[in-house]
PDB file of C-alpha atoms in Angstrom:
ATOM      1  CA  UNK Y 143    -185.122 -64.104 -27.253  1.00  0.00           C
ATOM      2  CA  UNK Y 144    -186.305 -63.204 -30.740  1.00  0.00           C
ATOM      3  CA  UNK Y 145    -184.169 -65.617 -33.673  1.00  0.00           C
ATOM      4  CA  UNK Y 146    -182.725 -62.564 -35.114  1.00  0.00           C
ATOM      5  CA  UNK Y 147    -181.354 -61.616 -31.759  1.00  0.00           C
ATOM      6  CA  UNK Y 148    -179.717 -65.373 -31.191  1.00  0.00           C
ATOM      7  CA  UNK Y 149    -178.011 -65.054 -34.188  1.00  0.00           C
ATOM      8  CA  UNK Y 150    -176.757 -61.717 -33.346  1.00  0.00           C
ATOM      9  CA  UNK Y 151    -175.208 -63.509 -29.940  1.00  0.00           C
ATOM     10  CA  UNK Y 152    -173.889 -66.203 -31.760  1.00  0.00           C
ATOM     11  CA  UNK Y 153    -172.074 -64.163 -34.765  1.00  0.00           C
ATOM     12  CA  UNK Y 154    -170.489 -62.037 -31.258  1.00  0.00           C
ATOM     13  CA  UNK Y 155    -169.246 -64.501 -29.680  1.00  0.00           C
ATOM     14  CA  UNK Y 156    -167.825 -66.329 -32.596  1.00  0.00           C
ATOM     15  CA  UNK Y 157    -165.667 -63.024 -33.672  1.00  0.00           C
ATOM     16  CA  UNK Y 158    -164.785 -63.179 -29.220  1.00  0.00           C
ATOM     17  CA  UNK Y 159    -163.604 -66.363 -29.944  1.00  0.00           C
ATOM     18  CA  UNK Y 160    -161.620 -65.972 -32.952  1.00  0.00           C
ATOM     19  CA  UNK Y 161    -159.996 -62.668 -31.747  1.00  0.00           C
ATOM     20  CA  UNK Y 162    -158.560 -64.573 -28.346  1.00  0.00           C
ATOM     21  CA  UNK Y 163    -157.093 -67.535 -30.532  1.00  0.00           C
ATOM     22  CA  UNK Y 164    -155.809 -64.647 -32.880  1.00  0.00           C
ATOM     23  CA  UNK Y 165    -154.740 -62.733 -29.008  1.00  0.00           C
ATOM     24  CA  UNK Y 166    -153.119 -66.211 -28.011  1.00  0.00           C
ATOM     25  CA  UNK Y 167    -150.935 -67.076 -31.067  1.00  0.00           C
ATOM     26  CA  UNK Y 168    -149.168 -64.072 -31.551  1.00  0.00           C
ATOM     27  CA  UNK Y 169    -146.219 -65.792 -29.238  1.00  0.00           C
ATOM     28  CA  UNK Y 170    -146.651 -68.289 -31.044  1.00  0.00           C
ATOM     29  CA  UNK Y 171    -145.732 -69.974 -35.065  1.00  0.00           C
ATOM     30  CA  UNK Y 172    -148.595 -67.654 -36.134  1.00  0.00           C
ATOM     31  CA  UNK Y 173    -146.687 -64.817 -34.514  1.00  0.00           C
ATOM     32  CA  UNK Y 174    -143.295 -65.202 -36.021  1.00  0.00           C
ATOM     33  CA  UNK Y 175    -143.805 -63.510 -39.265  1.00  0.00           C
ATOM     34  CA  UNK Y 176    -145.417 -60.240 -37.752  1.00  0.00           C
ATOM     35  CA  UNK Y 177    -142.199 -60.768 -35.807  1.00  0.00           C
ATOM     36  CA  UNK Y 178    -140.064 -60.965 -38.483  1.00  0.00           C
ATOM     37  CA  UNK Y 179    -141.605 -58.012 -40.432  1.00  0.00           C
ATOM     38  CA  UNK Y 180    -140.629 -56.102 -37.419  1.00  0.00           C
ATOM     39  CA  UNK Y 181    -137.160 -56.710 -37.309  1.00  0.00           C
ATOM     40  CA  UNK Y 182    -137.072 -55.794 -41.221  1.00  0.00           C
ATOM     41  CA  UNK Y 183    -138.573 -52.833 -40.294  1.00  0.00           C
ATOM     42  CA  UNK Y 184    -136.088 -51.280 -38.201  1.00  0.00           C
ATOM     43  CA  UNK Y 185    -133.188 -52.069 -41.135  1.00  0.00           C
ATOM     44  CA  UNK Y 186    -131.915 -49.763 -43.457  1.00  0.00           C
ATOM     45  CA  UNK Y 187    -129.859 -52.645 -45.262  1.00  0.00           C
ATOM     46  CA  UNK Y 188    -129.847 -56.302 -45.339  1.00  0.00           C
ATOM     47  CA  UNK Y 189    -126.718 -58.552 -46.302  1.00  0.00           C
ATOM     48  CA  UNK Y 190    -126.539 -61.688 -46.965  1.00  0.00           C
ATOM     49  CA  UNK Y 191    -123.700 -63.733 -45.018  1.00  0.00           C
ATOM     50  CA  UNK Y 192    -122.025 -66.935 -44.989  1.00  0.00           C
ATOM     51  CA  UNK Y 193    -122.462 -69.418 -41.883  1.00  0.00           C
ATOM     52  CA  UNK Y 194    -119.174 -68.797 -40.905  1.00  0.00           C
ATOM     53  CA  UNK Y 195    -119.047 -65.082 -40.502  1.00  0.00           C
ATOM     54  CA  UNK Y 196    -122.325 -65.020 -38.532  1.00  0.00           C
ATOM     55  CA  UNK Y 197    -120.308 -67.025 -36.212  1.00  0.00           C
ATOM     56  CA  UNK Y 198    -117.459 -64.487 -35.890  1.00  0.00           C
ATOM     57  CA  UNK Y 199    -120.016 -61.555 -35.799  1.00  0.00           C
ATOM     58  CA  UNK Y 200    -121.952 -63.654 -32.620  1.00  0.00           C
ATOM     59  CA  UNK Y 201    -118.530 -64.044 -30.817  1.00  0.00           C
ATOM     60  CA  UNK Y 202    -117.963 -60.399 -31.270  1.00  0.00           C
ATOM     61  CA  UNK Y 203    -120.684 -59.633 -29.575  1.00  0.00           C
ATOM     62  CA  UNK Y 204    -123.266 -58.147 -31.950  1.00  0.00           C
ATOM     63  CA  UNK Y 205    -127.034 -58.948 -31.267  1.00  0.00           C
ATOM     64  CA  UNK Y 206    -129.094 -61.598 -32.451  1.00  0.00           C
ATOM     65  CA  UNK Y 207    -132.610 -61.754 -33.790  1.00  0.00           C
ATOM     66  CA  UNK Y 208    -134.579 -63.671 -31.699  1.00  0.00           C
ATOM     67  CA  UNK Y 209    -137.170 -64.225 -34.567  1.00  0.00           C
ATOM     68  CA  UNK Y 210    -134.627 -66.329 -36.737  1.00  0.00           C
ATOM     69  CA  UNK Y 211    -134.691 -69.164 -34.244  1.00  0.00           C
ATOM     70  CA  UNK Y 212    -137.938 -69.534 -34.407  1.00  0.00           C
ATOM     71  CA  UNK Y 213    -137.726 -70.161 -38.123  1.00  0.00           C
ATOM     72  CA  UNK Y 214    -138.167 -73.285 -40.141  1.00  0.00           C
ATOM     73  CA  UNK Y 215    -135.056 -73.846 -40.938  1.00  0.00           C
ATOM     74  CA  UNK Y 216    -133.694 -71.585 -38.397  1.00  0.00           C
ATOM     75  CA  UNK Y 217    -131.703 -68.520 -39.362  1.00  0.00           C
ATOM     76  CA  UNK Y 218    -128.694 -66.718 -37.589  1.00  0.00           C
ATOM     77  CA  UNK Y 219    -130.088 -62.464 -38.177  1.00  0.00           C
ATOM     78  CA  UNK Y 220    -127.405 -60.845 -36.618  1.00  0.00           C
ATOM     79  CA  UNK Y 221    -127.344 -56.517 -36.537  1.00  0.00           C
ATOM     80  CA  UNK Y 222    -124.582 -54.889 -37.313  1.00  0.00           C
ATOM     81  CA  UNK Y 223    -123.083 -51.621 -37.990  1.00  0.00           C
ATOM     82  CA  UNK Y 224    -122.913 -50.372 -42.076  1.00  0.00           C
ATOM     83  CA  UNK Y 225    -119.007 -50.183 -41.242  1.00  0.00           C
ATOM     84  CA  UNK Y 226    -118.877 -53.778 -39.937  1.00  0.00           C
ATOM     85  CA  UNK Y 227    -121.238 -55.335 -42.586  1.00  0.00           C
ATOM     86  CA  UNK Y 228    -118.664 -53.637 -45.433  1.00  0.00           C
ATOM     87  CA  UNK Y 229    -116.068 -55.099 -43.541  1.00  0.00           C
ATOM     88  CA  UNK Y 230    -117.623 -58.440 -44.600  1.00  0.00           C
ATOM     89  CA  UNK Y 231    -115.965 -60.608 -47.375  1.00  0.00           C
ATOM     90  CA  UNK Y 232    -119.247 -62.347 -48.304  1.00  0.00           C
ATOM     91  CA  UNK Y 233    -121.953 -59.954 -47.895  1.00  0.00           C
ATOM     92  CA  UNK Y 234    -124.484 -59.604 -50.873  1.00  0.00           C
ATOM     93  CA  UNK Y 235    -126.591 -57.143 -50.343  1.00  0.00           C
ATOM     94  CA  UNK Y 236    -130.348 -57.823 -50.927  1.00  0.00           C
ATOM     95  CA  UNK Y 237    -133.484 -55.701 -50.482  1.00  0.00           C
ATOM     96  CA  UNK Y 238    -135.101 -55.727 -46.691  1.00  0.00           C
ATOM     97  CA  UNK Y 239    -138.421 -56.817 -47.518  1.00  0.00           C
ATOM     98  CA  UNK Y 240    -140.068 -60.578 -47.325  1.00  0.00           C
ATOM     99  CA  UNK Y 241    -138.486 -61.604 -50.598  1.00  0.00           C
ATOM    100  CA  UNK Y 242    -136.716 -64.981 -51.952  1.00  0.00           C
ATOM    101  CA  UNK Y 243    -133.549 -64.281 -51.517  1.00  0.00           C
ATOM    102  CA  UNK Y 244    -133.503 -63.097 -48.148  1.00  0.00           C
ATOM    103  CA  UNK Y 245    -136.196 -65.969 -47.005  1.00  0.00           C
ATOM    104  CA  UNK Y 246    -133.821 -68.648 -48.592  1.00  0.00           C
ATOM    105  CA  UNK Y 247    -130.119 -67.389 -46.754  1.00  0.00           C
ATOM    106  CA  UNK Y 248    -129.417 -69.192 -43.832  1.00  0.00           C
ATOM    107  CA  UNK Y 249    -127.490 -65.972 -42.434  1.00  0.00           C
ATOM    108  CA  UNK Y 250    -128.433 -62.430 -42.203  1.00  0.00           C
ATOM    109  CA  UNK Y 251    -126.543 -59.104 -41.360  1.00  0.00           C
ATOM    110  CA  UNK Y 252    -129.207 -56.324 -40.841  1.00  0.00           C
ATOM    111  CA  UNK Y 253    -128.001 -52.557 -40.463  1.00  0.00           C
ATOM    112  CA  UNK Y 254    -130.644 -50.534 -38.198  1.00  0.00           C
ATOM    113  CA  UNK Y 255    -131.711 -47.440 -38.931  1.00  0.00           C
ATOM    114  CA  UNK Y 256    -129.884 -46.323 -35.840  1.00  0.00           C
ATOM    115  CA  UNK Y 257    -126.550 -47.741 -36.922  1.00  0.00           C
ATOM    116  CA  UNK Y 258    -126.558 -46.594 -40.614  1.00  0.00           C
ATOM    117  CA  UNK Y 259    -124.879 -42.951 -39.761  1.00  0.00           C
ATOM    118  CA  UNK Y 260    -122.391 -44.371 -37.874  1.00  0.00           C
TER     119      UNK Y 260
END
């Protein structure tokens, strides 16, 4: 096999190699921000809540964001309907996108797309 040829193999399988690790972390810490970004996605609004009221809003029932467990430190991202999150003595609103304020809340109330008409 010619040199230019063995380099050719070796440049291959190095982008095989890092595409599988790439394949094999999206489950994993790697993974949690394209998670994360995905959840954002699908909100119209985001509010941020106090500790206490993402309680109440669990016991009631409303879904959790699986992505804010797997946060360092761990958020509670709970979605809710626009009518529930008014409802909602200490909701800020802030802007749905990967900013500082919504990184630094412990508690999240996200309005879907879905939910907003409602």
């Amino acid at each position: 096999m010619s040199a230019a040829a063995e380099r050719r193999v070796r440049l291959f399988r190095s982008r095989v190699q890092i595409r599988a690790w790439d394949y094999r972390q999206r489950h994993l810490s790697r993974g949690v921000w394209f998670r994360l970004r995905r959840v954002l996605a699908g909100a119209e609004r985001a509010f941020v809540i106090s500790d206490d009221e993402a309680r109440i809003l669990e016991a009631e029932g409303y879904p959790l964001a699986d992505v804010g467990a797997q946060l360092a430190p761990p958020k509670v991202i709970v979605k809710v309907p626009l009518a529930r999150a008014a409802q909602l003595a200490s909701a800020r609103e802030v802007p749905v996108a990967l900013s500082a304020a919504l990184l630094q809340a412990s508690s999240l109330a996200l309005v879907p797309f879905d939910e907003a008409d409602e």
